[in-house]
Coordinates of C-alpha atoms in Angstrom, one line a residue:
X132 CA 19.2 -16.5 -20.3
X133 CA 16.5 -13.9 -20.8
X134 CA 13.9 -16.7 -21.1
X135 CA 15.1 -18.2 -17.8
X136 CA 14.9 -14.9 -15.9
X137 CA 11.4 -14.2 -17.3
X138 CA 10.4 -17.7 -16.4
X139 CA 11.5 -17.1 -12.8
X140 CA 9.4 -14.0 -12.7
X141 CA 6.3 -15.8 -14.1
X142 CA 6.7 -18.7 -11.7
X143 CA 7.1 -16.2 -8.8
X144 CA 3.9 -14.4 -9.8
X145 CA 2.1 -17.7 -9.9
X146 CA 3.3 -18.5 -6.4
X147 CA 2.3 -15.1 -5.2
X148 CA -1.2 -15.5 -6.7
X149 CA -1.6 -19.0 -5.1
X150 CA -0.2 -18.1 -1.7
X151 CA -3.2 -19.3 0.2
X152 CA -3.1 -22.7 -1.6
X153 CA 0.7 -23.2 -1.3
X154 CA 1.2 -21.6 2.1
X155 CA 4.4 -20.1 0.8
X156 CA 4.8 -16.5 2.0
X157 CA 4.8 -14.2 -1.0
X158 CA 7.4 -11.9 0.5
X159 CA 9.8 -14.8 0.6
X160 CA 9.0 -15.7 -3.0
X161 CA 9.6 -12.1 -4.2
X162 CA 12.9 -11.7 -2.3
X163 CA 14.2 -15.1 -3.6
X164 CA 13.1 -14.3 -7.2
X165 CA 14.8 -10.9 -7.2
X166 CA 18.0 -12.4 -5.7
X167 CA 18.2 -15.3 -8.2
X168 CA 17.3 -13.1 -11.1
X169 CA 20.1 -10.6 -10.5
X170 CA 22.6 -13.4 -9.8
X171 CA 21.8 -14.9 -13.2
X172 CA 21.9 -11.4 -14.8
X173 CA 25.4 -10.8 -13.4
X174 CA 26.6 -14.1 -14.6
X175 CA 25.8 -13.1 -18.2
X176 CA 26.3 -9.4 -17.5
X177 CA 28.6 -8.7 -20.5
X178 CA 26.0 -9.8 -23.0
X179 CA 23.2 -7.8 -21.3
X180 CA 25.1 -4.5 -20.8
X181 CA 26.4 -4.7 -24.4
X182 CA 22.9 -5.0 -25.8
X183 CA 21.0 -2.8 -23.4
X184 CA 23.6 -0.2 -22.3
X185 CA 26.2 -0.2 -25.0
X186 CA 27.0 3.5 -25.1
X187 CA 27.0 4.0 -21.3
X188 CA 29.1 0.9 -20.9
X189 CA 31.7 2.0 -23.4
X190 CA 31.9 5.4 -21.6
X191 CA 32.3 3.5 -18.3
X192 CA 35.2 1.4 -19.7
X193 CA 37.0 4.6 -20.9
X194 CA 39.2 2.6 -23.3
X195 CA 39.7 -0.4 -21.0
X196 CA 39.2 -3.7 -22.7
X197 CA 35.8 -5.2 -21.7
X198 CA 35.9 -8.1 -19.3
X199 CA 33.5 -9.9 -16.9
X200 CA 34.8 -8.0 -13.8
X201 CA 34.2 -4.6 -15.4
X202 CA 30.7 -5.7 -16.4
X203 CA 29.9 -6.8 -12.9
X204 CA 31.1 -3.5 -11.5
X205 CA 29.1 -1.6 -14.0
X206 CA 25.9 -3.6 -13.3
X207 CA 26.3 -3.1 -9.5
X208 CA 26.9 0.6 -9.7
X209 CA 24.8 1.7 -12.7
X210 CA 22.1 -0.9 -13.4
X211 CA 21.2 -2.4 -10.0
X212 CA 21.7 0.6 -7.8
X213 CA 18.9 2.8 -9.3
X214 CA 16.3 0.0 -8.5
X215 CA 17.7 -0.4 -5.0
X216 CA 17.2 3.4 -4.6
X217 CA 13.6 3.3 -5.7
X218 CA 12.8 0.3 -3.4
X219 CA 14.6 1.9 -0.5
X220 CA 12.6 5.2 -0.9
X221 CA 9.4 3.3 -0.5
X222 CA 10.7 1.1 2.3
X223 CA 12.0 4.0 4.3
X224 CA 8.7 5.8 3.9
X225 CA 6.8 2.8 5.2
X226 CA 9.2 2.4 8.1
X227 CA 8.6 6.1 9.1
X228 CA 4.8 5.9 8.8
X229 CA 4.7 2.6 10.7
X230 CA 6.7 4.1 13.5
X231 CA 4.4 7.2 13.6
X232 CA 1.4 4.8 14.0
X233 CA 3.2 2.9 16.7
X234 CA 3.9 6.1 18.7
X235 CA 0.3 7.3 18.3
X236 CA -1.1 4.0 19.3
X237 CA 1.2 3.7 22.4
X238 CA 0.0 7.0 23.7
X239 CA -3.7 6.2 23.2
X240 CA -4.3 8.7 20.4
X241 CA -6.7 6.2 18.8
X242 CA -8.5 5.2 21.9
X243 CA -11.4 7.6 21.4
X244 CA -12.4 5.9 18.1
X245 CA -14.2 3.0 19.7
X246 CA -16.3 5.2 21.9
X247 CA -17.1 7.7 19.2
X248 CA -18.1 5.0 16.7
X249 CA -20.2 2.9 19.1
X250 CA -24.0 2.9 18.3
X251 CA -26.7 0.4 18.0
X252 CA -28.0 1.9 14.8
X253 CA -26.5 -0.5 12.2
X254 CA -26.6 2.0 9.3
X255 CA -24.9 4.8 11.2
X256 CA -22.3 2.4 12.6
X257 CA -21.4 1.2 9.0
X258 CA -21.0 4.7 7.7
X259 CA -18.9 5.8 10.7
X260 CA -16.6 2.8 10.3
X261 CA -16.1 3.1 6.6
X262 CA -15.8 6.9 6.6
X263 CA -13.1 6.8 9.2
X264 CA -11.4 3.9 7.5
X265 CA -11.4 5.9 4.2
X266 CA -9.9 9.0 5.8
X267 CA -7.3 7.2 7.9
X268 CA -6.1 5.1 4.9
X269 CA -5.6 8.2 2.9
X270 CA -3.0 9.4 5.4
X271 CA -1.6 6.3 7.0
X272 CA -0.2 3.0 5.8
X273 CA -3.2 0.9 4.7
X274 CA -2.0 -2.2 6.6
X275 CA -1.9 -0.3 9.9
X276 CA -5.2 1.3 9.1
X277 CA -7.0 -2.0 8.3
X278 CA -5.6 -3.7 11.5
X279 CA -6.6 -0.7 13.7
X280 CA -10.1 -0.4 12.2
X281 CA -10.8 -4.2 12.2
X282 CA -9.7 -4.3 15.9
X283 CA -12.2 -1.5 16.6
X284 CA -14.9 -3.3 14.6
X285 CA -14.4 -6.6 16.4
X286 CA -14.4 -4.8 19.8
X287 CA -17.8 -3.4 19.0
X288 CA -19.7 -6.2 17.2
X289 CA -20.6 -9.5 18.8
X290 CA -21.7 -11.8 16.0
X291 CA -19.2 -13.3 13.5
X292 CA -21.5 -12.7 10.5
X293 CA -21.7 -9.0 11.4
X294 CA -17.9 -8.8 11.8
X295 CA -17.3 -10.4 8.4
X296 CA -19.8 -8.1 6.6
X297 CA -18.7 -4.9 8.3
X298 CA -15.0 -5.9 8.0
X299 CA -15.4 -6.4 4.2
X300 CA -16.8 -2.9 3.8
X301 CA -14.0 -1.5 6.0
X302 CA -11.5 -3.2 3.7
X303 CA -13.1 -1.6 0.6
X304 CA -13.0 1.8 2.3
X305 CA -9.3 1.3 3.3
X306 CA -8.4 0.2 -0.3
X307 CA -9.9 3.2 -2.0
X308 CA -9.0 5.6 0.7
X309 CA -5.4 4.6 0.1
X310 CA -5.8 5.1 -3.6
X311 CA -6.9 8.7 -3.0
X312 CA -3.5 10.1 -2.2
X313 CA 0.1 9.4 -3.1
X314 CA 1.0 8.5 0.5
X315 CA -2.0 6.2 1.2
X316 CA -0.9 3.2 -0.8
X317 CA 2.5 1.8 -2.0
X318 CA 1.3 1.9 -5.7
X319 CA 0.7 5.7 -5.5
X320 CA 3.9 6.1 -3.6
X321 CA 5.9 4.2 -6.2
X322 CA 4.4 6.2 -9.1
X323 CA 5.2 9.4 -7.2
X324 CA 8.8 8.4 -6.6
X325 CA 9.1 7.5 -10.2
X326 CA 8.0 11.0 -11.2
X327 CA 5.0 9.7 -13.1
X328 CA 2.4 11.7 -11.0
X329 CA 2.2 14.8 -8.9
X330 CA 0.4 14.8 -5.5
X331 CA -2.3 17.4 -6.1
X332 CA -3.2 16.4 -9.6
X333 CA -3.3 12.7 -8.7
X334 CA -5.7 13.3 -5.7
X335 CA -8.0 15.5 -7.8
X336 CA -8.2 12.9 -10.5
X337 CA -8.8 10.1 -8.1
X338 CA -11.3 11.9 -5.8
X339 CA -14.6 11.1 -7.4
X340 CA -13.8 7.6 -8.6
X341 CA -12.5 6.6 -5.1
X342 CA -15.5 8.1 -3.4
X343 CA -17.8 6.3 -5.8
X344 CA -16.0 2.9 -5.3
X345 CA -16.4 3.4 -1.5
X346 CA -19.9 5.0 -1.3
X347 CA -21.8 2.8 -3.8
X348 CA -21.3 -0.6 -2.1
X349 CA -21.7 1.0 1.4
X350 CA -25.0 2.7 0.4
X351 CA -26.3 -0.6 -1.1
X352 CA -25.4 -2.6 1.9
X353 CA -27.0 0.1 4.2
X354 CA -30.4 -0.6 2.6
X355 CA -30.2 -4.3 3.4
X356 CA -29.2 -3.9 7.1
X357 CA -31.7 -4.2 10.0
X358 CA -32.4 -1.1 12.1
X359 CA -30.4 -2.2 15.1
X360 CA -27.4 -4.4 15.7
X361 CA -26.0 -6.2 18.7
X362 CA -22.9 -4.6 20.1
X363 CA -20.4 -5.2 22.9
X364 CA -20.0 -2.9 26.0
X365 CA -17.2 -0.6 25.2
X366 CA -14.9 1.3 27.6
X367 CA -11.7 3.2 27.3
X368 CA -8.7 0.8 27.6
X369 CA -6.7 1.0 30.8
X370 CA -3.0 1.6 29.9
X371 CA -1.5 1.5 33.4
X372 CA 1.9 3.1 33.5
X373 CA 2.7 3.0 29.8
X374 CA 1.6 6.6 29.2
X375 CA 0.5 9.5 31.4
X376 CA -0.8 11.8 28.7
X377 CA -4.0 13.8 29.2
X378 CA -6.5 14.6 26.5
X379 CA -4.8 17.8 25.1
X380 CA -1.4 16.1 24.9
X381 CA -2.8 13.2 23.0
X382 CA -4.5 15.7 20.6
X383 CA -1.2 17.5 20.1
X384 CA 0.5 14.2 19.2
X385 CA -2.3 13.2 16.9
X386 CA -2.1 16.6 15.1
X387 CA 1.7 16.4 14.8
X388 CA 1.6 12.9 13.4
X389 CA -1.3 13.1 11.0
X390 CA -0.8 16.8 10.2
X391 CA 2.8 16.1 9.4
X392 CA 1.9 13.4 6.9
X393 CA -0.4 15.9 5.2
X394 CA 2.5 18.2 4.8
X395 CA 4.8 15.7 3.1
X396 CA 3.6 16.4 -0.5
X397 CA 4.2 20.1 0.1
X398 CA 7.6 19.3 1.6
X399 CA 8.5 17.4 -1.6
X400 CA 7.1 20.1 -3.9
X401 CA 9.1 22.9 -2.1
X402 CA 12.4 21.0 -1.6
X403 CA 12.3 18.4 -4.4
X404 CA 13.8 16.0 -1.9
X405 CA 12.5 12.4 -1.8
X406 CA 9.2 12.0 0.2
X407 CA 10.7 9.6 2.7
X408 CA 12.8 12.5 4.1
X409 CA 9.6 14.4 4.8
X410 CA 8.2 11.3 6.6
X411 CA 11.4 10.9 8.6
X412 CA 11.2 14.6 9.6
X413 CA 7.6 14.1 10.8
X414 CA 8.7 11.0 12.7
X415 CA 11.6 12.9 14.4
X416 CA 9.3 15.7 15.5
X417 CA 6.7 13.3 16.9
X418 CA 9.5 11.4 18.6
X419 CA 10.7 14.5 20.3
X420 CA 7.1 15.4 21.4
X421 CA 6.7 11.9 22.8
X422 CA 9.9 12.2 24.8
X423 CA 8.9 15.5 26.2
X424 CA 5.4 14.5 27.2
X425 CA 6.5 11.2 28.7
X426 CA 9.7 12.4 30.4
X427 CA 8.4 11.5 33.9
X428 CA 8.0 7.9 32.8
X429 CA 11.4 7.7 31.3
X430 CA 13.0 9.3 34.4
X431 CA 11.4 6.5 36.4
X432 CA 13.0 4.1 33.9
X433 CA 9.7 2.7 32.9
X434 CA 9.6 2.7 29.1
X435 CA 6.3 2.7 27.2
X436 CA 4.9 -0.8 27.1
X437 CA 4.8 -2.4 23.7
X438 CA 1.2 -3.2 23.6
X439 CA 0.5 -2.4 20.0
X440 CA -0.7 -5.5 18.1
X441 CA 2.4 -7.4 16.8
X442 CA 0.3 -8.0 13.7
X443 CA 0.9 -4.4 12.6
X444 CA 4.7 -4.8 12.9
X445 CA 4.8 -8.3 11.3
X446 CA 2.6 -7.4 8.4
X447 CA 4.5 -4.1 7.7
X448 CA 7.9 -5.8 7.7
X449 CA 6.5 -8.4 5.3
X450 CA 5.1 -5.7 3.1
X451 CA 8.4 -3.8 3.0
X452 CA 10.3 -7.0 2.0
X453 CA 7.7 -7.9 -0.5
X454 CA 7.8 -4.4 -2.2
X455 CA 11.6 -4.5 -2.3
X456 CA 11.5 -8.0 -3.9
X457 CA 8.9 -7.1 -6.5
X458 CA 10.6 -3.9 -7.6
X459 CA 14.0 -5.7 -7.9
X460 CA 12.5 -8.7 -9.6
X461 CA 10.6 -6.7 -12.2
X462 CA 13.7 -4.5 -12.6
X463 CA 16.0 -7.4 -13.6
X464 CA 13.4 -8.5 -16.2
X465 CA 13.2 -5.0 -17.5
X466 CA 17.0 -4.9 -17.9
X467 CA 16.9 -7.9 -20.1
X468 CA 14.8 -6.1 -22.7
X469 CA 11.8 -8.4 -22.2
X470 CA 9.5 -5.6 -20.9
X471 CA 10.3 -3.4 -23.9
X472 CA 9.3 -6.3 -26.2
X473 CA 6.1 -6.9 -24.2
X474 CA 5.2 -3.2 -24.5
X475 CA 5.6 -3.3 -28.3
X476 CA 3.4 -6.5 -28.5
X477 CA 0.6 -5.0 -26.3
X478 CA 0.7 -1.7 -28.3
X479 CA 0.3 -3.7 -31.5
X480 CA -2.5 -5.9 -30.2
X481 CA -4.5 -3.6 -27.9
X482 CA -3.4 -0.2 -29.2
X483 CA -4.8 2.0 -26.4
X484 CA -4.2 2.6 -22.7
X485 CA -7.9 1.9 -21.7
X486 CA -7.5 -1.8 -22.7
X487 CA -4.3 -2.1 -20.7
X488 CA -6.2 -0.6 -17.7
X489 CA -8.9 -3.3 -18.0
X490 CA -6.2 -6.0 -18.2
X491 CA -4.7 -4.6 -15.0
X492 CA -8.1 -4.9 -13.3
X493 CA -8.4 -8.5 -14.3
X494 CA -4.9 -9.5 -13.3
X495 CA -5.0 -7.7 -10.0
X496 CA -8.2 -9.6 -9.0
X497 CA -6.2 -12.8 -8.7
X498 CA -2.6 -11.6 -8.5
X499 CA -1.3 -9.1 -5.9
X500 CA -2.3 -5.6 -7.1
X501 CA 1.1 -4.1 -6.3
X502 CA 3.0 -6.8 -8.4
X503 CA 0.6 -6.5 -11.3
X504 CA 0.6 -2.7 -11.3
X505 CA 4.4 -2.5 -11.1
X506 CA 4.7 -4.9 -14.0
X507 CA 2.5 -2.7 -16.2
X508 CA 4.3 0.4 -15.0
X509 CA 7.6 -1.1 -16.1
X510 CA 6.4 -1.3 -19.7
X511 CA 6.8 2.5 -20.3
X512 CA 9.0 5.3 -19.2
X513 CA 7.7 8.7 -18.2
X514 CA 7.6 11.0 -21.2
X515 CA 7.2 14.8 -21.7
X516 CA 3.5 14.7 -22.3
X517 CA 0.6 12.5 -23.5
X518 CA -0.7 9.3 -21.9
X519 CA 2.7 8.5 -20.4
X520 CA 3.7 12.0 -19.4
X521 CA 3.8 13.3 -15.8
X522 CA 0.2 13.0 -14.5
X523 CA -0.7 11.1 -17.6
X524 CA -3.8 8.9 -17.9
X525 CA -1.8 5.7 -18.1
X526 CA -0.4 5.9 -14.6
X527 CA -3.7 6.9 -13.0
X528 CA -5.6 4.1 -14.7
X529 CA -3.0 1.5 -13.6
X530 CA -3.2 2.7 -10.0
X531 CA -7.0 2.8 -9.8
X532 CA -7.4 -0.4 -11.9
X533 CA -5.1 -2.3 -9.6
X534 CA -7.1 -1.1 -6.5
X535 CA -10.4 -2.2 -8.2
X536 CA -8.9 -5.6 -9.0
X537 CA -7.6 -6.1 -5.5
X538 CA -11.0 -5.5 -4.0
X539 CA -13.0 -7.8 -6.3
X540 CA -11.7 -11.0 -4.8
X541 CA -9.9 -9.5 -1.8
X542 CA -7.0 -11.9 -2.3
X543 CA -5.4 -9.3 -4.7
X544 CA -4.3 -7.0 -1.9
X545 CA -2.5 -7.3 1.4
X546 CA -5.3 -5.4 3.1
X547 CA -7.8 -7.9 1.8
X548 CA -5.8 -10.9 2.9
X549 CA -5.2 -9.3 6.3
X550 CA -9.0 -8.8 6.6
X551 CA -9.7 -12.5 5.8
X552 CA -7.2 -13.7 8.4
X553 CA -8.5 -11.3 11.2
X554 CA -12.2 -12.0 10.5
X555 CA -11.9 -15.8 9.9
X556 CA -13.5 -15.3 6.5
X557 CA -13.4 -17.7 3.6
X558 CA -12.9 -16.6 0.0
X559 CA -16.2 -18.4 -0.9
X560 CA -18.1 -16.2 1.5
X561 CA -16.6 -13.0 0.2
X562 CA -17.3 -13.9 -3.4
X563 CA -20.9 -14.8 -2.6
X564 CA -21.7 -11.7 -0.5
X565 CA -19.3 -8.9 -1.5
X566 CA -17.7 -9.5 -4.9
X567 CA -20.8 -8.5 -6.9
X568 CA -20.9 -5.2 -5.1
X569 CA -17.1 -4.5 -5.5
X570 CA -17.2 -5.6 -9.2
X571 CA -20.2 -3.4 -10.1
X572 CA -19.1 -0.3 -8.2
X573 CA -15.4 -0.7 -9.2
X574 CA -16.2 -1.0 -12.9
X575 CA -18.6 2.1 -12.7
X576 CA -15.9 4.1 -11.0
X577 CA -13.2 2.9 -13.4
X578 CA -15.3 3.9 -16.4
X579 CA -15.9 7.3 -14.9
X580 CA -12.2 7.7 -14.4
X581 CA -11.5 6.7 -18.0
X582 CA -14.1 9.2 -19.3
X583 CA -12.8 12.0 -17.1
X584 CA -9.2 11.7 -18.1

């Protein structure tokens, strides 16, 4: 049965990697794979728990004769539940950050971006767009960030070719901005929840490599741009009766939302509570401020109009379901003992974490970077010290390597796929014009990270 469950995961990963060819949503594939895998695991639960959790299972039975019903209860309460908890922590965190972005967008807290960025100087425009994308992605959900920033980009630029080029650099900035912090990308968030990294140490280690991976391709592209670029006439959007906030109120909401997200690592460090509770706390505070500032509208029974792009909500829901599916699917394979076997084989063949990091880069370029990274993460438990200790080199290399791989072909990340859809870009165009830059800069930054760890 182990072989069948492993085969299900492998087939699922292949379908995820070929999503654009098969037109089968990878979130649906991941959810179906995890469901089928755990059903098969439960059907042969007695054999699995006897081999993988023998001592714990005997303690759970407490002298009662083993039977299939007891095995199923033990699996549900002691084997499956921890994986559900890990997935739920990430899902709740993303729900909170998505809601924060929605509230800020509804109240026009991002409206000033288009006017501030607008310039006919092509080089200054590129640096403004990518720098803002980098900073926003470090603090917000990267899907929300890529959609907001591409919407701003497309509202400024007139030519399709310019939109594709600038959009590609924005996507790179979003990817590596998200890799800078533990709250900027689901990979870092998953490692943080696992206890493999700490927020401050992770950011310090990732700072220079992430800046290099963003700055190098941007600087090279800057040298090839013309002096000026054609842009659209830009004005502040009219929001009618959906919000009545003035400038200082919008600034207060922006500081509460973004500043609150900055405080989450400190909240976790002080209380030792899961990060999603900090995110929910920030959401509740922002919600209260929103209710107070917009009380006149609510009294007139005119709720805030839902004019945020539905693409943000749809992509975030897909992302949440996909992350839950991947974590549970990899979890069931881990519980069969297959991941422990694979870990021993890789240690014998490769023998060092640097090689595994390069394998992660290669796999993430064609497979979704979250799935590939979580597969590698499942090979080892967090130890007291060394490469696999808290803040160890293994976890940081996996995270950064997966981000590098996801940007090489852009089909390896949700942000990249979103960018291709929004910009009407083909993979062939990206490979021809952008891949050489991301490959070169990513490898340079990855080597720097390996040397510095």
